[in-house]
Amino acid sequence: MTKQGLLVVISGPSGVGKGTVLRSFMAQNENVRLSISATTRSPRPGEEDGVHYYFLSRERFLELAGSGGMLEHAEYSGNYYGTPRDMVQRELDAGNDVILEIDVQGAMQVKAARPDALMVFILPPSMAELTRRLVDRRTEDEVTINRRLAAARGELEQAHRYDYAVVNDNIEDAVEKLAAILRAAKCSTRYLNDFINEVQCL
C-alpha cells in the first residue's frame, strides 16, 4: 500500500488559539509538518529562509503564482504571501501529513485546487470568550481588537464550508479531537481510493 500524507487546512479567527493547538498536536505526532509560507517581504531580525518563510523576490513569486506554483496566495500591505505547491507535495509524497494554517480566503483557494484537502475550522466557545482572549493578550488596542472581532464574525459565517469544526474550549480536548479527525479521514474511501483500486486488481 502506497503511503501518502494527508493535506490538512486549519483556519479560525484571530485569538481562537490555533497556534497553541497545533504546537501541542505536532509535539505528539512526529509525521506531521507545518507548511512554510513564501513571502515577498524582507526578512525580519532572526528570521531564516526556509525556516520561518521562503523569502522570494516579487518577480519570482508572481511567476510561481501565475504558473500554478502556489496552492493559494494573497497580498497584504503591499507584500505577497502564499503556499508553494511543490514544497507541500514533497512532504505528502514522503508520507508526512502537511498542515496549512491559513485564513478563510486562502483555505477556499486550496479547497478549489485540492478537493482532497481535509478542511478543519477552529471555533471559540463563544464570542465573549474570544473577546476575552484577545483582550488578555494585551498586544493590541481597542480599535484593533474590535476590527479582529468583526473579521471573526465574517470568518465564522464560512465555517460551514469546512469538513469539520473543533471548539477550542480546552487545549487537550481540542488536540484530541483534531487527532481523531485525522485518523477518521485516513479511513475514508476518498483517502483509500488508490488502495481500494490496488486490491481490486490483485
XYZ file of C-alpha atoms in Angstrom:
202
model
C 0.000 0.000 0.000
C 1.420 3.370 -1.035
C 1.577 5.718 1.927
C 0.545 9.268 1.079
C 0.373 12.074 3.592
C -2.820 13.979 4.292
C -3.182 17.648 3.375
C -4.905 19.459 6.253
C -6.144 23.054 6.189
C -6.672 24.752 9.552
C -8.486 28.077 9.850
C -10.099 30.063 12.620
C -10.419 33.631 13.873
C -7.537 35.504 15.450
C -7.314 34.721 19.168
C -9.018 31.329 18.927
C -5.780 29.527 19.796
C -4.893 27.828 16.502
C -1.158 28.093 17.125
C -1.384 26.657 20.634
C -3.490 23.717 19.477
C -1.170 22.984 16.557
C 2.025 23.172 18.635
C 0.615 20.647 21.079
C -0.728 18.424 18.291
C 2.570 18.401 16.410
C 4.544 17.651 19.552
C 2.517 14.443 19.852
C 2.701 13.450 16.163
C 6.100 13.151 14.525
C 4.955 12.608 10.923
C 3.269 15.994 10.686
C 4.759 19.064 9.019
C 3.590 22.663 9.251
C 3.708 24.239 5.814
C 6.143 27.129 5.406
C 4.736 30.082 3.500
C 6.525 32.118 0.854
C 6.569 35.894 1.014
C 7.948 38.877 -0.860
C 8.598 40.913 2.277
C 12.115 41.285 3.653
C 13.274 39.008 6.488
C 12.935 40.425 9.985
C 15.795 40.116 12.513
C 16.241 36.449 13.436
C 14.162 35.074 10.556
C 15.743 32.405 8.350
C 14.894 31.490 4.783
C 13.285 28.057 4.639
C 12.595 28.075 8.378
C 10.207 30.951 9.044
C 9.357 31.750 5.406
C 10.662 31.244 1.910
C 11.750 34.760 1.018
C 11.203 35.358 -2.703
C 11.559 38.316 -4.996
C 8.313 39.840 -6.181
C 9.071 38.708 -9.727
C 9.725 35.096 -8.706
C 6.605 34.977 -6.525
C 4.349 36.273 -9.290
C 5.952 33.844 -11.747
C 5.133 30.913 -9.464
C 1.627 32.172 -8.759
C 0.940 32.652 -12.462
C 2.113 29.146 -13.364
C 0.138 27.355 -10.642
C 3.120 27.025 -8.342
C 1.167 28.379 -5.370
C -1.686 26.464 -3.759
C -3.001 29.794 -2.505
C -1.751 33.344 -2.304
C -2.829 36.831 -1.330
C -1.466 40.333 -0.994
C -1.270 42.085 2.389
C 0.124 45.570 2.969
C 1.932 45.565 -0.349
C 3.585 42.152 0.064
C 2.574 38.757 -1.292
C 2.168 35.628 0.814
C 1.429 32.120 -0.397
C 1.883 28.366 -0.057
C 4.385 26.794 -2.500
C 2.765 23.773 -4.126
C 5.953 21.738 -4.676
C 7.099 22.040 -1.046
C 3.768 20.686 0.162
C 3.708 17.864 -2.380
C 7.242 16.786 -1.477
C 6.224 16.247 2.146
C 2.997 14.475 1.180
C 4.900 12.126 -1.124
C 7.263 11.345 1.765
C 4.257 10.143 3.768
C 4.044 13.155 6.059
C 0.799 14.937 6.858
C 1.050 18.626 5.981
C -0.870 21.301 7.875
C -1.647 24.674 6.331
C -2.613 27.248 8.949
C -4.239 29.866 6.736
C -7.163 32.257 6.645
C -10.532 31.520 5.092
C -9.694 33.241 1.814
C -6.588 31.099 1.317
C -8.393 27.983 2.536
C -11.046 28.307 -0.156
C -8.310 28.602 -2.794
C -6.726 25.389 -1.518
C -10.116 23.654 -1.444
C -10.624 24.546 -5.118
C -7.113 23.434 -6.107
C -7.031 20.323 -3.918
C -10.523 18.894 -3.277
C -8.842 16.086 -1.320
C -7.674 18.511 1.371
C -9.142 17.996 4.841
C -10.704 21.268 5.986
C -10.870 21.953 9.750
C -12.186 25.135 11.370
C -11.221 26.033 14.953
C -14.131 27.631 16.818
C -14.133 29.682 20.022
C -16.506 28.559 22.802
C -18.289 31.907 22.421
C -17.715 35.425 21.107
C -17.410 36.594 24.722
C -14.552 34.145 25.298
C -12.870 35.139 22.040
C -13.080 38.777 23.115
C -11.539 37.909 26.487
C -8.639 36.080 24.865
C -7.897 38.984 22.539
C -8.018 41.469 25.404
C -5.875 39.278 27.664
C -3.101 39.150 25.072
C -2.533 42.851 25.795
C -0.837 43.307 22.423
C -3.455 45.440 20.638
C -5.578 48.497 21.265
C -9.368 48.516 21.443
C -9.798 49.612 17.817
C -7.666 46.711 16.561
C -9.469 44.225 18.802
C -12.859 45.383 17.547
C -11.594 45.052 13.970
C -10.482 41.478 14.690
C -13.853 40.639 16.241
C -15.665 41.990 13.190
C -13.403 39.870 10.968
C -14.065 36.857 13.202
C -17.815 37.129 12.651
C -17.243 37.127 8.912
C -14.959 34.081 9.164
C -17.456 32.205 11.320
C -20.029 32.606 8.553
C -17.721 30.471 6.377
C -17.207 27.675 8.926
C -19.919 25.520 7.336
C -17.747 25.226 4.212
C -15.221 23.141 6.157
C -15.368 19.374 6.688
C -15.016 19.532 10.471
C -15.074 22.062 13.299
C -13.266 21.845 16.628
C -14.305 24.004 19.580
C -11.186 25.172 21.411
C -12.593 25.298 24.921
C -9.814 23.137 26.349
C -6.444 22.657 24.626
C -6.110 18.950 25.453
C -9.627 18.191 24.244
C -9.128 20.208 21.064
C -5.872 18.366 20.287
C -7.545 15.007 20.895
C -10.424 15.905 18.570
C -8.039 17.069 15.851
C -6.131 13.786 16.102
C -9.397 11.836 15.878
C -10.408 13.787 12.772
C -7.154 12.901 11.016
C -7.490 9.243 11.988
C -11.029 9.143 10.643
C -10.012 10.913 7.427
C -7.389 8.263 6.763
C -10.134 5.618 6.916
C -12.267 7.405 4.352
C -12.805 5.798 0.964
C -11.604 9.044 -0.617
C -8.226 8.736 1.104
C -8.009 4.980 0.452
C -9.209 5.181 -3.149
C -5.871 4.148 -4.701
C -5.508 1.273 -2.253
C -9.035 0.060 -2.983
C -8.179 0.041 -6.681
C -4.960 -1.896 -5.984
C -6.898 -4.528 -4.016
C -9.388 -4.950 -6.856
C -6.527 -5.676 -9.267
C -4.929 -8.391 -7.098
